[in-house]
Each structure stands twice: as structure tokens, then as C-alpha cells.
XYZ file of C-alpha atoms in Angstrom:
749
model
C 50.808 -46.268 34.851
C 52.764 -43.558 36.622
C 54.996 -41.290 34.598
C 57.179 -40.555 37.627
C 60.404 -42.380 36.703
C 63.319 -41.932 39.101
C 66.907 -41.379 38.042
C 67.794 -44.750 39.539
C 65.338 -46.440 37.189
C 66.763 -44.839 34.049
C 70.477 -44.465 33.339
C 71.335 -44.045 29.663
C 75.144 -44.060 29.133
C 76.415 -41.255 26.918
C 78.164 -43.814 24.737
C 74.907 -45.586 23.898
C 73.306 -42.213 23.075
C 76.175 -41.392 20.716
C 75.979 -44.783 19.001
C 72.206 -44.534 18.629
C 72.420 -41.048 17.101
C 75.180 -42.222 14.771
C 72.991 -45.094 13.585
C 70.138 -42.674 13.002
C 72.401 -40.326 10.977
C 73.639 -43.227 8.855
C 70.061 -44.267 8.046
C 69.013 -40.817 6.814
C 69.187 -40.198 3.025
C 67.346 -37.934 0.613
C 65.387 -40.941 -0.624
C 64.364 -41.750 2.920
C 62.967 -38.217 3.353
C 60.737 -38.670 0.326
C 59.608 -42.095 1.586
C 58.988 -40.621 5.036
C 56.510 -38.103 3.624
C 54.573 -40.881 1.921
C 54.746 -43.013 5.058
C 53.460 -40.199 7.283
C 50.492 -39.567 5.000
C 49.661 -43.282 4.957
C 49.926 -43.826 8.717
C 48.030 -40.644 9.643
C 44.992 -41.902 7.773
C 44.882 -44.859 10.205
C 45.339 -42.745 13.342
C 42.289 -41.536 15.281
C 41.588 -38.970 17.984
C 39.912 -40.072 21.230
C 38.051 -37.453 23.272
C 36.971 -38.363 26.807
C 34.084 -36.837 28.740
C 34.499 -36.107 32.450
C 32.062 -36.366 35.363
C 30.590 -32.942 34.681
C 29.944 -33.576 30.994
C 32.921 -31.558 29.731
C 35.909 -32.857 27.784
C 38.656 -33.829 30.237
C 41.154 -35.539 28.000
C 42.365 -36.150 24.479
C 44.403 -39.125 23.342
C 45.314 -41.164 20.306
C 44.448 -44.569 18.851
C 45.120 -46.442 15.631
C 43.357 -49.018 13.477
C 44.628 -52.601 13.882
C 42.088 -54.640 11.906
C 39.872 -54.126 8.875
C 36.772 -55.188 10.852
C 36.872 -52.120 13.093
C 39.357 -52.599 15.952
C 41.287 -49.643 17.340
C 44.158 -49.861 19.841
C 44.976 -47.275 22.501
C 46.045 -46.969 26.144
C 43.612 -47.968 28.876
C 44.228 -44.678 30.663
C 43.199 -42.764 27.507
C 39.605 -44.032 27.499
C 39.561 -44.362 31.333
C 37.195 -46.763 33.008
C 33.477 -46.144 32.693
C 33.689 -42.818 30.846
C 31.922 -41.780 27.631
C 34.370 -41.143 24.790
C 34.248 -40.180 21.119
C 36.504 -41.374 18.321
C 37.238 -39.152 15.312
C 39.158 -39.800 12.095
C 41.882 -37.525 10.767
C 39.283 -35.660 8.678
C 37.015 -35.067 11.700
C 34.463 -37.800 11.037
C 32.935 -39.337 14.194
C 32.979 -43.125 14.452
C 30.293 -45.088 16.255
C 31.765 -47.009 19.201
C 30.212 -50.456 19.723
C 32.273 -52.014 22.505
C 35.528 -52.148 24.415
C 36.712 -55.396 22.835
C 39.587 -56.013 25.261
C 41.242 -54.172 28.131
C 44.240 -54.679 30.383
C 44.741 -52.241 33.266
C 48.135 -53.669 34.253
C 49.641 -53.226 30.785
C 47.653 -50.014 30.172
C 46.117 -51.257 26.915
C 42.628 -51.217 25.423
C 41.112 -52.361 22.127
C 37.908 -50.619 21.009
C 35.469 -51.917 18.399
C 33.786 -49.425 16.085
C 31.108 -49.727 13.428
C 33.450 -49.935 10.449
C 30.858 -50.385 7.693
C 31.322 -46.904 6.299
C 34.623 -45.913 7.874
C 36.959 -47.380 5.257
C 39.914 -47.274 7.637
C 43.073 -49.202 6.775
C 44.781 -51.155 9.597
C 48.464 -50.727 10.383
C 50.719 -53.769 10.252
C 52.006 -55.007 13.612
C 55.698 -55.858 13.816
C 57.266 -58.678 15.774
C 58.588 -57.624 19.177
C 62.096 -58.875 18.443
C 62.374 -56.395 15.556
C 62.475 -53.350 17.865
C 66.277 -53.324 18.156
C 68.309 -50.579 19.796
C 68.903 -47.726 17.358
C 65.786 -48.456 15.279
C 64.524 -45.270 13.603
C 60.856 -44.707 14.508
C 58.026 -42.194 14.198
C 55.423 -41.495 16.902
C 51.972 -40.179 15.955
C 49.565 -38.366 18.263
C 48.114 -35.132 19.583
C 50.600 -33.671 22.115
C 48.890 -31.057 24.307
C 45.842 -31.289 22.018
C 47.808 -30.347 18.872
C 46.250 -32.791 16.456
C 47.999 -34.877 13.798
C 51.527 -34.350 15.110
C 54.488 -36.561 14.206
C 57.825 -36.785 16.006
C 60.930 -38.719 14.941
C 63.391 -40.551 17.166
C 64.994 -43.889 17.894
C 64.511 -46.870 20.164
C 67.339 -46.249 22.612
C 66.823 -49.235 24.919
C 64.491 -51.870 26.277
C 63.957 -51.208 29.951
C 61.927 -52.450 32.913
C 59.907 -49.699 34.552
C 57.753 -50.482 37.595
C 57.741 -54.166 36.708
C 56.826 -53.595 33.039
C 59.069 -54.136 29.998
C 58.976 -50.943 27.923
C 60.693 -49.497 24.884
C 62.769 -46.469 25.834
C 62.592 -43.757 23.170
C 64.926 -40.896 22.367
C 62.182 -38.458 21.381
C 59.864 -35.951 23.113
C 56.578 -37.454 24.340
C 53.761 -35.325 25.785
C 50.123 -35.683 26.926
C 47.986 -36.432 23.874
C 50.598 -38.776 22.373
C 49.334 -41.572 24.640
C 47.828 -44.464 22.700
C 49.451 -43.510 19.404
C 51.424 -45.928 17.205
C 55.220 -46.130 17.199
C 56.144 -47.186 13.642
C 59.354 -47.935 11.796
C 60.173 -46.563 8.328
C 58.231 -49.407 6.704
C 55.088 -48.452 8.610
C 55.107 -51.433 11.001
C 53.916 -50.797 14.571
C 56.545 -51.656 17.191
C 54.836 -50.142 20.212
C 52.058 -48.040 21.690
C 53.225 -44.682 23.029
C 52.623 -44.690 26.767
C 54.313 -41.915 28.749
C 57.076 -39.355 28.968
C 60.086 -39.431 31.243
C 60.005 -37.358 34.408
C 63.696 -36.481 34.113
C 64.249 -35.622 30.448
C 61.944 -33.836 27.992
C 63.447 -35.788 25.081
C 62.842 -39.205 26.586
C 59.685 -41.304 26.324
C 58.367 -44.838 26.579
C 56.195 -47.208 24.578
C 54.534 -50.538 25.332
C 55.994 -53.313 23.136
C 53.589 -54.430 20.426
C 53.700 -58.027 21.721
C 51.596 -56.958 24.736
C 48.939 -55.772 22.261
C 48.940 -58.986 20.229
C 48.673 -61.003 23.463
C 45.619 -58.960 24.455
C 43.998 -59.398 21.037
C 44.268 -63.166 21.503
C 42.261 -62.923 24.756
C 39.362 -60.514 24.132
C 36.958 -59.675 26.978
C 34.335 -57.589 25.143
C 32.050 -55.184 27.019
C 29.273 -53.429 25.105
C 29.668 -49.652 25.209
C 26.283 -49.288 26.947
C 27.701 -51.249 29.883
C 31.154 -49.685 29.707
C 29.839 -46.131 30.021
C 28.858 -45.986 33.676
C 27.947 -42.281 33.894
C 24.188 -42.425 34.382
C 21.980 -42.291 31.342
C 18.373 -41.209 31.526
C 16.022 -43.806 32.977
C 14.150 -44.884 29.850
C 11.551 -46.676 31.972
C 10.389 -43.221 33.070
C 11.353 -40.947 30.145
C 11.382 -40.891 26.338
C 14.103 -38.653 24.803
C 13.148 -37.061 21.482
C 14.883 -34.951 18.823
C 18.417 -35.947 19.784
C 20.488 -34.240 22.513
C 22.234 -36.111 25.306
C 19.832 -36.371 28.257
C 21.378 -37.750 31.446
C 20.356 -38.218 35.053
C 22.999 -37.537 37.664
C 22.922 -36.589 41.323
C 19.116 -36.512 41.316
C 19.137 -34.023 38.434
C 18.351 -34.296 34.755
C 20.967 -32.656 32.531
C 21.230 -32.102 28.797
C 24.371 -30.687 27.219
C 24.127 -30.844 23.435
C 22.000 -29.437 20.611
C 18.762 -31.198 19.770
C 17.941 -32.279 16.230
C 14.810 -30.120 16.119
C 14.726 -26.642 14.624
C 16.547 -24.165 16.862
C 18.264 -27.000 18.726
C 14.936 -28.146 20.189
C 14.855 -31.439 22.101
C 12.138 -33.011 24.254
C 12.155 -35.437 27.171
C 8.630 -36.817 27.590
C 7.410 -38.467 30.767
C 5.937 -41.975 30.506
C 3.640 -41.280 33.475
C -0.080 -41.382 32.777
C -1.490 -37.875 32.413
C -4.507 -37.248 34.698
C -7.801 -35.930 33.421
C -8.450 -32.183 33.682
C -7.651 -30.293 35.789
C -4.037 -31.311 36.423
C -0.690 -29.667 37.133
C 2.938 -30.231 36.173
C 5.959 -28.660 37.851
C 9.743 -28.766 37.732
C 12.701 -26.831 39.094
C 15.007 -25.606 36.354
C 18.311 -23.753 36.249
C 19.794 -22.385 33.027
C 23.533 -22.022 32.526
C 22.950 -18.903 30.448
C 20.154 -16.375 30.983
C 19.798 -16.067 27.199
C 18.918 -19.769 26.930
C 15.524 -21.472 26.954
C 14.303 -24.617 28.746
C 11.226 -25.645 30.698
C 7.955 -27.598 30.669
C 5.959 -29.048 27.776
C 2.400 -30.402 27.806
C -0.288 -31.612 25.386
C 2.496 -33.164 23.288
C 1.568 -35.458 20.404
C 4.922 -37.261 20.787
C 6.328 -35.435 17.776
C 6.456 -31.722 16.901
C 3.215 -30.434 18.463
C 3.011 -29.291 22.091
C 2.696 -26.306 24.408
C 5.745 -24.985 26.218
C 6.211 -22.791 29.305
C 9.826 -21.758 29.806
C 12.217 -18.869 30.492
C 13.852 -17.418 27.405
C 16.227 -14.489 27.394
C 15.323 -13.712 31.010
C 11.589 -13.490 30.246
C 8.851 -16.098 30.734
C 7.133 -17.415 27.649
C 4.084 -19.559 26.860
C 4.197 -20.897 23.295
C 2.217 -23.230 21.084
C 4.386 -25.414 18.827
C 2.355 -26.720 15.898
C 5.123 -28.095 13.695
C 8.839 -28.619 13.103
C 9.872 -25.071 12.166
C 9.714 -21.608 13.661
C 7.043 -20.657 11.098
C 4.599 -22.989 12.866
C 5.430 -21.743 16.373
C 3.243 -19.185 18.113
C 4.296 -17.192 21.178
C 1.035 -16.809 23.116
C 2.393 -14.587 25.897
C 5.785 -13.324 27.042
C 6.279 -11.457 30.328
C 8.945 -10.236 32.708
C 8.669 -11.142 36.381
C 10.611 -10.081 39.447
C 9.904 -13.544 40.854
C 12.078 -15.227 38.210
C 15.789 -15.381 39.149
C 18.075 -15.707 36.094
C 20.704 -18.477 36.307
C 19.248 -19.670 39.653
C 16.870 -22.501 40.492
C 13.274 -21.563 39.669
C 10.144 -23.650 40.054
C 7.940 -23.617 36.949
C 4.381 -24.864 37.307
C 1.496 -25.113 34.841
C -2.114 -25.770 35.780
C -4.299 -26.961 32.896
C -8.036 -26.512 33.400
C -11.022 -26.728 31.085
C -10.662 -23.686 28.833
C -7.566 -22.066 30.375
C -3.854 -22.478 31.127
C -2.271 -20.960 34.264
C 1.515 -20.554 34.485
C 3.445 -19.955 37.721
C 7.055 -19.209 38.655
C 8.190 -19.749 42.242
C 4.570 -19.884 43.396
C 3.495 -16.655 41.649
C 1.053 -16.641 38.727
C 2.599 -14.871 35.735
C 0.547 -15.979 32.696
C -3.066 -16.933 32.069
C -4.216 -18.063 28.619
C -7.470 -19.373 27.098
C -5.719 -20.871 24.067
C -7.205 -24.274 23.089
C -5.364 -25.169 19.866
C -4.057 -28.393 21.439
C -6.354 -30.430 23.658
C -4.405 -33.375 25.109
C -1.123 -35.278 25.068
C 2.051 -36.140 26.952
C 3.963 -33.916 29.393
C 7.680 -33.452 29.955
C 10.684 -31.177 29.502
C 12.208 -29.203 26.644
C 15.420 -27.361 25.835
C 16.365 -25.087 22.931
C 19.531 -23.884 21.237
C 22.843 -24.607 23.000
C 21.412 -24.199 26.470
C 22.750 -26.642 29.086
C 19.972 -26.629 31.699
C 19.499 -28.706 34.836
C 16.110 -30.011 35.971
C 15.005 -31.520 39.263
C 11.841 -32.298 41.249
C 9.584 -33.022 38.247
C 5.978 -33.519 39.406
C 2.670 -34.437 37.796
C -0.615 -34.483 39.731
C -4.073 -33.094 40.342
C -3.050 -30.303 42.717
C 0.650 -29.720 43.375
C 1.795 -27.583 46.334
C 3.451 -24.248 45.610
C 6.431 -23.063 47.685
C 5.406 -20.690 50.511
C 7.250 -18.749 53.203
C 6.598 -19.387 56.885
C 5.502 -16.496 59.137
C 8.912 -16.571 60.837
C 10.733 -16.385 57.493
C 8.552 -13.478 56.333
C 9.311 -11.606 59.566
C 13.059 -12.144 59.173
C 12.980 -11.070 55.519
C 11.022 -7.913 56.333
C 13.991 -6.739 58.423
C 16.264 -7.140 55.402
C 14.103 -5.233 52.921
C 16.122 -2.808 50.792
C 14.212 0.284 49.588
C 13.751 0.480 45.850
C 15.715 3.265 44.158
C 13.700 5.249 41.613
C 16.314 5.398 38.872
C 13.695 5.624 36.116
C 12.360 8.953 37.500
C 15.726 10.699 37.360
C 15.783 13.091 34.448
C 18.136 15.637 32.959
C 17.604 18.106 35.834
C 18.906 15.638 38.410
C 21.803 14.680 36.151
C 22.692 18.360 35.672
C 22.522 18.928 39.427
C 24.881 16.045 40.060
C 27.110 17.132 37.214
C 27.694 20.571 38.753
C 29.667 18.819 41.498
C 31.668 16.950 38.903
C 33.834 14.057 40.086
C 32.589 14.388 43.691
C 29.062 13.316 42.720
C 30.401 10.511 40.562
C 32.596 9.207 43.372
C 29.693 9.331 45.826
C 27.469 7.348 43.459
C 30.221 4.764 42.989
C 30.605 4.543 46.790
C 26.898 3.843 47.150
C 27.038 1.268 44.343
C 29.873 -0.545 46.126
C 27.857 -0.493 49.343
C 24.899 -2.093 47.550
C 27.196 -4.685 45.973
C 28.506 -5.578 49.419
C 24.957 -5.914 50.747
C 24.092 -8.138 47.794
C 27.041 -10.406 48.590
C 25.949 -10.592 52.225
C 22.426 -11.525 51.132
C 23.850 -14.311 48.958
C 25.830 -15.598 51.938
C 22.708 -15.517 54.085
C 20.788 -17.389 51.371
C 23.482 -20.105 51.295
C 23.478 -20.386 55.099
C 19.679 -20.666 55.152
C 19.743 -23.290 52.388
C 21.961 -25.676 54.365
C 20.272 -25.109 57.750
C 17.776 -27.933 57.179
C 20.543 -30.347 56.187
C 22.562 -29.464 59.292
C 19.493 -29.985 61.472
C 19.054 -33.448 59.966
C 22.725 -34.293 60.615
C 22.365 -33.145 64.203
C 19.373 -35.483 64.619
C 21.123 -38.477 63.070
C 21.149 -40.349 66.397
C 17.358 -40.445 66.326
C 17.406 -42.784 63.316
C 17.808 -46.572 63.688
C 21.508 -47.482 63.964
C 21.544 -49.366 60.657
C 20.268 -46.298 58.732
C 22.535 -43.613 60.191
C 25.579 -44.088 57.946
C 23.630 -44.086 54.682
C 21.491 -41.078 55.676
C 24.535 -39.203 56.950
C 26.536 -39.765 53.768
C 23.641 -38.532 51.610
C 23.131 -35.496 53.872
C 26.790 -34.590 53.357
C 26.214 -34.763 49.607
C 23.168 -32.526 50.073
C 25.397 -29.769 51.482
C 26.653 -29.190 47.917
C 23.419 -30.267 46.203
C 20.517 -28.712 48.167
C 17.916 -30.200 45.822
C 19.230 -33.752 46.217
C 16.332 -36.180 46.602
C 17.622 -38.357 49.440
C 14.604 -40.676 49.431
C 15.251 -41.655 45.810
C 18.761 -42.822 46.712
C 17.533 -44.701 49.762
C 15.184 -46.543 47.415
C 18.043 -47.058 44.954
C 20.132 -48.815 47.617
C 17.198 -51.041 48.551
C 16.650 -51.939 44.879
C 20.328 -52.814 44.462
C 20.234 -54.974 47.591
C 17.045 -56.712 46.390
C 18.622 -57.520 43.015
C 21.686 -58.876 44.770
C 19.703 -60.847 47.357
C 17.759 -62.710 44.679
C 20.997 -64.369 43.594
C 21.698 -65.818 47.050
C 20.323 -68.804 48.892
C 19.261 -68.268 52.494
C 22.028 -70.555 53.785
C 24.769 -68.999 51.625
C 28.125 -68.827 53.418
C 29.892 -65.517 54.186
C 32.421 -66.266 51.427
C 29.631 -66.938 48.895
C 27.853 -63.727 49.869
C 31.068 -61.761 49.480
C 31.734 -63.293 46.060
C 28.209 -62.393 44.916
C 28.602 -58.816 46.143
C 31.947 -58.446 44.361
C 30.548 -59.827 41.121
C 27.552 -57.471 41.316
C 29.560 -54.347 42.146
C 32.766 -54.787 40.189
C 31.938 -57.070 37.287
C 28.279 -56.456 36.438
C 28.113 -52.757 37.346
C 31.747 -51.672 37.062
C 32.190 -49.776 40.338
C 35.833 -48.742 40.679
C 38.223 -46.342 42.313
C 38.478 -42.918 40.733
C 41.937 -42.129 39.429
C 41.708 -39.651 36.574
C 39.693 -37.195 38.725
C 40.667 -38.357 42.219
C 40.254 -34.913 43.812
C 36.850 -34.225 42.271
C 34.333 -33.456 45.039
C 31.854 -35.858 43.392
C 33.997 -38.726 44.683
C 32.918 -37.767 48.211
C 29.210 -37.457 47.329
C 27.557 -40.851 47.769
C 24.828 -40.061 45.240
C 27.447 -39.315 42.557
C 29.389 -42.445 43.500
C 26.210 -44.463 42.904
C 25.434 -42.635 39.651
C 28.963 -42.498 38.225
C 30.088 -45.836 39.719
C 33.403 -44.486 40.921
C 34.643 -42.800 44.048
C 37.178 -42.576 46.849
C 38.048 -45.549 49.075
C 35.784 -44.302 51.863
C 32.660 -43.577 49.781
C 32.964 -46.851 47.867
C 33.355 -48.565 51.241
C 30.179 -46.898 52.557
C 28.252 -48.274 49.585
C 29.867 -51.690 50.107
C 28.947 -51.678 53.818
C 25.318 -50.737 53.146
C 24.826 -53.439 50.513
C 26.768 -56.041 52.488
C 24.673 -55.572 55.609
C 21.477 -55.899 53.600
C 22.503 -59.329 52.316
C 23.536 -60.664 55.701
C 27.266 -59.889 55.766
C 28.916 -58.607 58.947
C 31.179 -55.751 57.886
C 32.779 -52.672 59.399
C 34.752 -49.718 58.062
C 38.449 -49.573 58.986
C 40.327 -46.310 58.573
C 44.003 -47.090 58.132
C 46.252 -44.101 57.354
C 45.853 -43.007 53.746
C 43.300 -45.648 52.781
C 39.861 -46.665 54.040
C 39.141 -50.401 53.845
C 36.405 -52.805 54.901
C 36.628 -55.746 57.297
C 34.335 -58.766 57.026
C 33.654 -60.630 60.269
C 32.104 -64.027 60.797
C 30.579 -62.752 64.085
C 28.051 -59.952 64.509
C 30.547 -57.136 65.053
C 34.170 -56.196 65.651
C 36.057 -58.401 68.073
C 39.702 -58.233 69.104
C 39.740 -62.031 69.231
C 38.657 -62.432 65.615
C 40.839 -62.306 62.544
C 38.640 -60.555 59.944
C 39.100 -60.539 56.189
C 40.183 -57.053 55.070
C 38.928 -55.826 51.690
C 40.127 -52.897 49.560
C 36.976 -51.699 47.769
C 38.897 -49.022 45.852
C 40.877 -51.785 44.135
C 37.786 -53.749 43.039
C 37.486 -55.663 46.290
C 40.918 -57.292 46.477
C 41.484 -59.270 49.674
C 44.233 -57.962 51.953
C 46.487 -59.921 54.272
C 48.079 -58.449 57.397
C 51.266 -58.096 55.360
C 49.349 -56.066 52.745
C 47.991 -53.808 55.489
C 51.451 -53.319 56.963
C 52.821 -52.339 53.555
C 50.017 -49.823 52.981
C 50.403 -48.304 56.429
C 54.177 -48.086 56.123
C 53.892 -46.397 52.716
C 51.238 -43.916 53.865
C 52.387 -43.031 57.377
C 55.509 -44.948 58.296
C 53.628 -46.843 61.008
C 53.120 -50.560 61.462
C 49.889 -52.486 62.032
C 48.559 -51.737 65.507
C 45.275 -53.033 66.895
C 44.136 -49.514 67.734
C 44.582 -48.452 64.134
C 42.444 -51.350 62.930
C 39.468 -50.746 65.208
C 36.126 -50.471 63.452
C 35.064 -46.842 63.037
C 31.640 -45.654 64.114
C 29.211 -43.665 61.985
C 30.376 -40.220 63.092
C 34.042 -41.113 62.607
C 33.372 -42.288 59.054
C 31.270 -39.240 58.153
C 33.864 -36.910 59.673
C 36.539 -38.514 57.498
C 34.381 -37.854 54.423
C 34.054 -34.212 55.499
C 37.814 -33.927 56.058
C 38.350 -35.103 52.466
C 35.960 -32.423 51.213
C 37.659 -29.763 53.338
C 41.007 -30.729 51.812
C 39.582 -30.558 48.269
C 38.012 -27.145 48.918
C 41.255 -25.933 50.506
C 43.154 -26.833 47.324
C 40.822 -24.448 45.472
C 40.866 -21.737 48.167
C 37.088 -22.142 48.323
C 36.182 -20.671 51.716
C 32.413 -20.998 51.280
C 32.669 -24.739 50.618
C 35.089 -25.226 53.512
C 32.588 -23.486 55.780
C 29.783 -25.850 54.727
C 31.882 -28.881 55.612
C 33.140 -27.369 58.884
C 29.525 -26.624 59.878
C 28.643 -30.278 59.333
C 31.740 -31.559 61.149
C 30.995 -29.380 64.194
C 27.382 -30.594 64.222
C 28.610 -34.198 64.256
C 31.423 -33.498 66.744
C 30.502 -30.560 69.019
C 33.581 -31.189 71.190
C 36.067 -31.301 68.299
C 37.856 -28.048 69.144
C 40.217 -27.910 66.112
C 37.245 -28.068 63.732
C 35.360 -25.334 65.581
C 38.548 -23.250 65.599
C 38.836 -23.651 61.823
C 35.184 -22.685 61.437
C 35.715 -19.541 63.529
C 38.549 -18.507 61.207
C 36.557 -19.137 58.040
C 33.492 -17.339 59.415
C 35.652 -14.307 60.138
C 37.383 -14.489 56.741
C 34.022 -14.601 54.939
C 32.558 -11.672 56.889
C 30.267 -13.640 59.250
C 31.546 -11.747 62.293
C 28.645 -12.408 64.669
C 28.863 -16.133 64.041
C 32.656 -16.046 64.363
C 32.305 -14.261 67.717
C 29.979 -17.015 68.946
C 32.589 -19.671 68.080
C 35.378 -17.666 69.744
C 33.459 -17.213 72.978
C 32.502 -20.884 73.054
C 36.082 -22.040 72.492
C 37.527 -19.729 75.144
C 35.490 -21.619 77.753
C 37.172 -24.901 76.744
C 40.437 -26.526 77.762
C 42.649 -25.479 74.843
C 46.366 -25.896 74.287
C 48.496 -22.833 74.973
C 49.024 -22.068 71.273
C 45.338 -22.563 70.396
C 44.196 -20.334 73.266
C 46.682 -17.639 72.287
C 45.450 -17.732 68.690
C 41.831 -17.775 69.803
C 42.290 -14.702 71.990
C 43.839 -12.779 69.076
C 41.001 -13.802 66.749
C 38.438 -12.883 69.429
C 39.867 -9.364 69.728
C 40.003 -8.925 65.952
C 36.364 -9.987 65.550
C 35.174 -7.645 68.318
C 37.145 -4.791 66.763
C 35.585 -5.453 63.375
C 32.054 -5.561 64.806
C 32.623 -2.227 66.566
C 33.776 -0.669 63.276
C 30.592 -1.839 61.585
C 28.450 -0.293 64.301
């Protein structure tokens, strides 16, 4: 529910404020103060903290809840737990409570009831008052965690009952801030009169609460969802992997992530593959990236499914082969530890182990770094491991007889040879050289600093070149999109856009994922099912069984524009949810198209094979869980978003390139909000590939290329654009940019 309350919605006469404050003053006595201390202590023991995890695994919100039954029910706001997100519940003394289910939820009234395992919690429920008891001037206390400040209490009064955006709310004369949401509003007898909901947008000392009657109504109509189904952020596929020794292993965006300590000594945790291990010789490989070069994570093999296994992994920037023969460090043996120039700290590195009869060979990025003849462990499972507080990412896990190692092409080697930087022999510089430099004092020091800055600039340019080279293959695939069958272009294109930000994204796995989803859905339908029946089945599958929904709490997160993350996290923007809807709908025999009205992308279902001006399609808002839209609904949306009315041209079905370009425009806007020029350039590159004649996009790319130091590429865009039919202002700007780029290139020479 929005906290933006206009002055027209709230007008509190000064007389009513005076009367309310007078009533509050009359109620206050010394005895009341003593009772208030006892009351606060009692209520706080029934108040809990709710911590919500975001799409990237970090904490994105903190809210409040309170116990409402002795069998483990906790009330809060719906927006506190947010749809489909993992969350933790803690007592006032910091004890974590096991969440079993979301017992009831109501988006419209912004309420949720959560069930916990209350066997050992010993929490005492608060008494719920009758709604009619919340009279004007009632003295109340609000409990919560404003701005993350835990166990806070604020006193005020109920100043009015008011309708806000169609909802009846209690208006409070007290300060309400983020973190108070979901907390109880109690009178001086400890009875709950409301659930704190939001603060006023016009007065710091004004807040609102949902009347307790809305909560009791919801408790009478539970719609329980087990927490395993509620949490939609992708868990590890336990058909393929077995997590061991704790830690939170997840699979997201084609990557395996783990972001908590394991239960093993030193924070060790394993993720063992369920694939059958081949007979000797065999190889295992994975790409790994560590968040911290001091961390440790990599491959394990010959695991007994418990504490014994070999491990090959980076640790502290070095590469290590170890034999783990028990639960503690006293039974661990480091067989070899080496440094290698081929290992890149905090970057993606491919680790590979080849196990032969009598020896173990370890590789990093295709280069052999360790060879061992250790034979303490002879056989077992293979998989992944992490240690300490490391938060690594893994991708491209492989197991086979003979896995390919990454190699450079002849052309790439030739290009790299031109960029070779001579090695500086710092180690050979002794006291004589230092004394010689020192005799020139600050001049020598300044010259060395100048050279260091020059090397730093070259390093940044090499990183830019590496990023450009990384996305070249993706851009080539986007440029060749027309070569694919028409019914595969949208899905491939959307995943290629996601690959711009996730170069290691396994597109094939998501293509298979879509087919599996469509197969599961198709099995529920008869061959002669009507279009309405097919639509109902699709809506039940997407929105009820799997919980796909529009993203609100992190609307401007780039993951909402990445189709793979939308599939994994089950939330996204209107356009990416619509792409998923279109792909599944077409696979079950529905005729659908994407319609880009201003400010909102929707889907149209046709009874014919494609868009027709003579047909009245059924419009569907996928962002809002597939609600059906009338022409009046469309007119209202268009008027709100752009001030225009429904025109046939606006409602034409969009083609693949138009849809993909709209996705890219969303990403450009998100990157622009962060002043992220490198990301904006990636998306502009893709948009130009899809639309070579879109002059404004090429003009933007020319600017960004120049701003990021890619002068030769910027010059190419300028010269290309100056041959086109540009508006007067665009041509004038382009000529100025062209001159500036040429001037800069001449300075470099």
C-alpha cells in the first residue's frame, strides 16, 4: 500500500488535535507510568523481528510481527515478508524461529499471518481488541524497529478513523517509520487495536494502522502455503545435488551460490553431485569465482559422503590440493600448494582435475599446476566445496572421461601478442638503484608515480577490451537472430540479452526449462480444450502453483529484465513476465501477442492465428497475476501513464525486435539511474545490432563510447551517423562530437 498520502486525503482540524492531546494528558498519571513499564516489558516479549532476503541473497528489509495465538501464529504486514522471498523471524532475545508456512495472506489489506514451529518458542500471544474499541483519543503504544533500531516503542493516540485509497485505517498521532511496519498497536491494557502500516507523507508525527478487525477476518479464512512453496527464489536442484554440512546452497541464473557458513570445521560445506562417477581415468571441472581472494572454494572428489575427500581449490590466492581424512583440521593434509600466474583472483577461473591410476593432475584455466601421486583415498563421489565465510559462485560443472580445456584461437593469440606489456624487473632493483633515484629526490618519485598511473590506465583499457571481447559472441548471436525459426526468436533473444550481464549463462538449460514447463502444463489439457480453458490452466500453473508475480519491492533491479532470473526468482517486470507467458502460451496452443501500451506491457489472446484489426482480443495483465482487461481498463492505464486514449495503432502486436528493444530500453534506464556507463554501453550495443537504422540509439552509443575512452569505436559511429538523414539538432551535436573525438585521437598519437 502506498505511503504517498495527499493533503486532500488527510485534513486534521486543529480543534480535534487539541481535544485529543487534552484527553491524552488527562489519562496520564504516575500510576499509569509504572503500569506502562510493565506493559511494555510484557508486550515486547511477544513482538518479533522479521528479516527479508533480497534477490542477491543480502538482507533488503526489516519489519515487525507479533504473536497472535499460542499454537504459533504471527501477524505482520504482507509487504514486510514480500511475496516469494525468504525471511527469518527472531524473538526479542535473538532466537531464530523456524517458519513452517504463510498461514494466510491478503495483498489488498496488506496483511499476512505466518505459522512457526512453536514447540520450544514459549511465546505468549497478545489479546486482540474489538474494532469498535479504537475510539478517537485512545492512548496507544506502537512497537517495532524504526530504521532498523530494534525493540523501539512510541506513544501516541488514535486521532481519527479515515479512508485512505479505499481502505479504512486508524490515523495515529505518533511518528511511524520504516521498520515499524507489521508491529502491534496496543492500548494501555495490552490489547491490539491495529497493525502499524505506514507513515504519512505530509507530517512526520502522523501514521496509520490497519484496524484489528481486518486481521480477525483474515484469520477466519486461512489460505495456508507451505514455506517451501512460498519461497520462490530457486533452491538447489536436489535431483542433481546433495548439500552437506549446512550452508545455504542455491541455484540462480545458471549459477550455484552459497552464502553462509557450513556446519563443518572451518565453515566447511559440501555439495555432492548425484551423477554416476566414471571408472578411471575421469575428469571433473567447474568455473568458480570467489568474492574474496582470501576465501577458499572449489572441487572435491573421492568423497565418502561424509568427512573424507580430496579437494582442489584456491585459498588465499594460491592453489591447493588437500586430503581431508576427518572432521577437524588435525586430520587434514595439504598435499601441495602453489602460486600460478594463470589464476586470476576474484575473477572466473576454470578448475579441472584429472584422476588417473596412481596420480592426480590439477589444472587452472587449461594450465597444469599440480601433479600428485597420493593414493590415500581411492574412490567416491565428486562435487563442490566452500570454506569459512566465503561466498563463491560456481558454473559449468562437468564430469566425464576427457573434458576439453579452454584454448585460444590463432587469431586471438595474434591480437594478444600486440598487447603484450614487458615485465618490469622490480625484484632485481637493489639499494644502488634506490640510491640513484633518491639523489634526484622528489623528481624521481614523481616520475615513478607518473609511470604507475600510465600502467593503471593501460590496465583499465585492458579490462574494457576484455569486457568488449566477452560480449562479442552474444552480439553476434543477436545479429543472427533472424536465422532462427520465427517461434524461437523471442525466447533466444531475451536470454541473449540476459547473457550480456551474465556471460556464463547456459542458454540451452533455460530453453530446456521452458520446454519442461510447457510439457507439465500440456499434460493437464485435453487436445480439444477451448482457448478459455487453456488460458485458465496457464494462469493456475503460473500464478497459483508456481507463484509468478510482478516485482514491486525491487522493481528497478536489473534481474527483472533478465528472463533467466525471472524464471528462477518467479518475479519480473510486465514485459519479461509477458515474454514467459507468450512462450508457454504458444506451446500449449494459445494464440497470443505482446502489446506495448505506454507504461505497461500486456498480452493479447486471439481466437485466430495472429493479430487482426477485425478481432476483439482478450487483453491480459501478466504483471497483475493475469487479470483480464477491458477496453475501459486499457484506456484508464493509458490515460494514467501517458495522457493518451486507446488508439488502434497503440494496440498493434509488437514484433520480436520491438519487444527485445523495449527490454533493452528498460535496462538502459536502470543503468542510467546508477550512472553505469559500461552497462549502458552493453545494452546500446545490443539495441544497435537489433536496429541498425535506429539513429538515436547509435548516437547514444557514440557518446558513451567516447565517455568511456573507446575513441576509435566512437569515431566509427560518428562517421556512420554523419552519412544519415539526421535532424538539424542531432547533426549539429554529431559534428561537435566528431571533432572532439578526432582531437582526442590526435592527442593520443
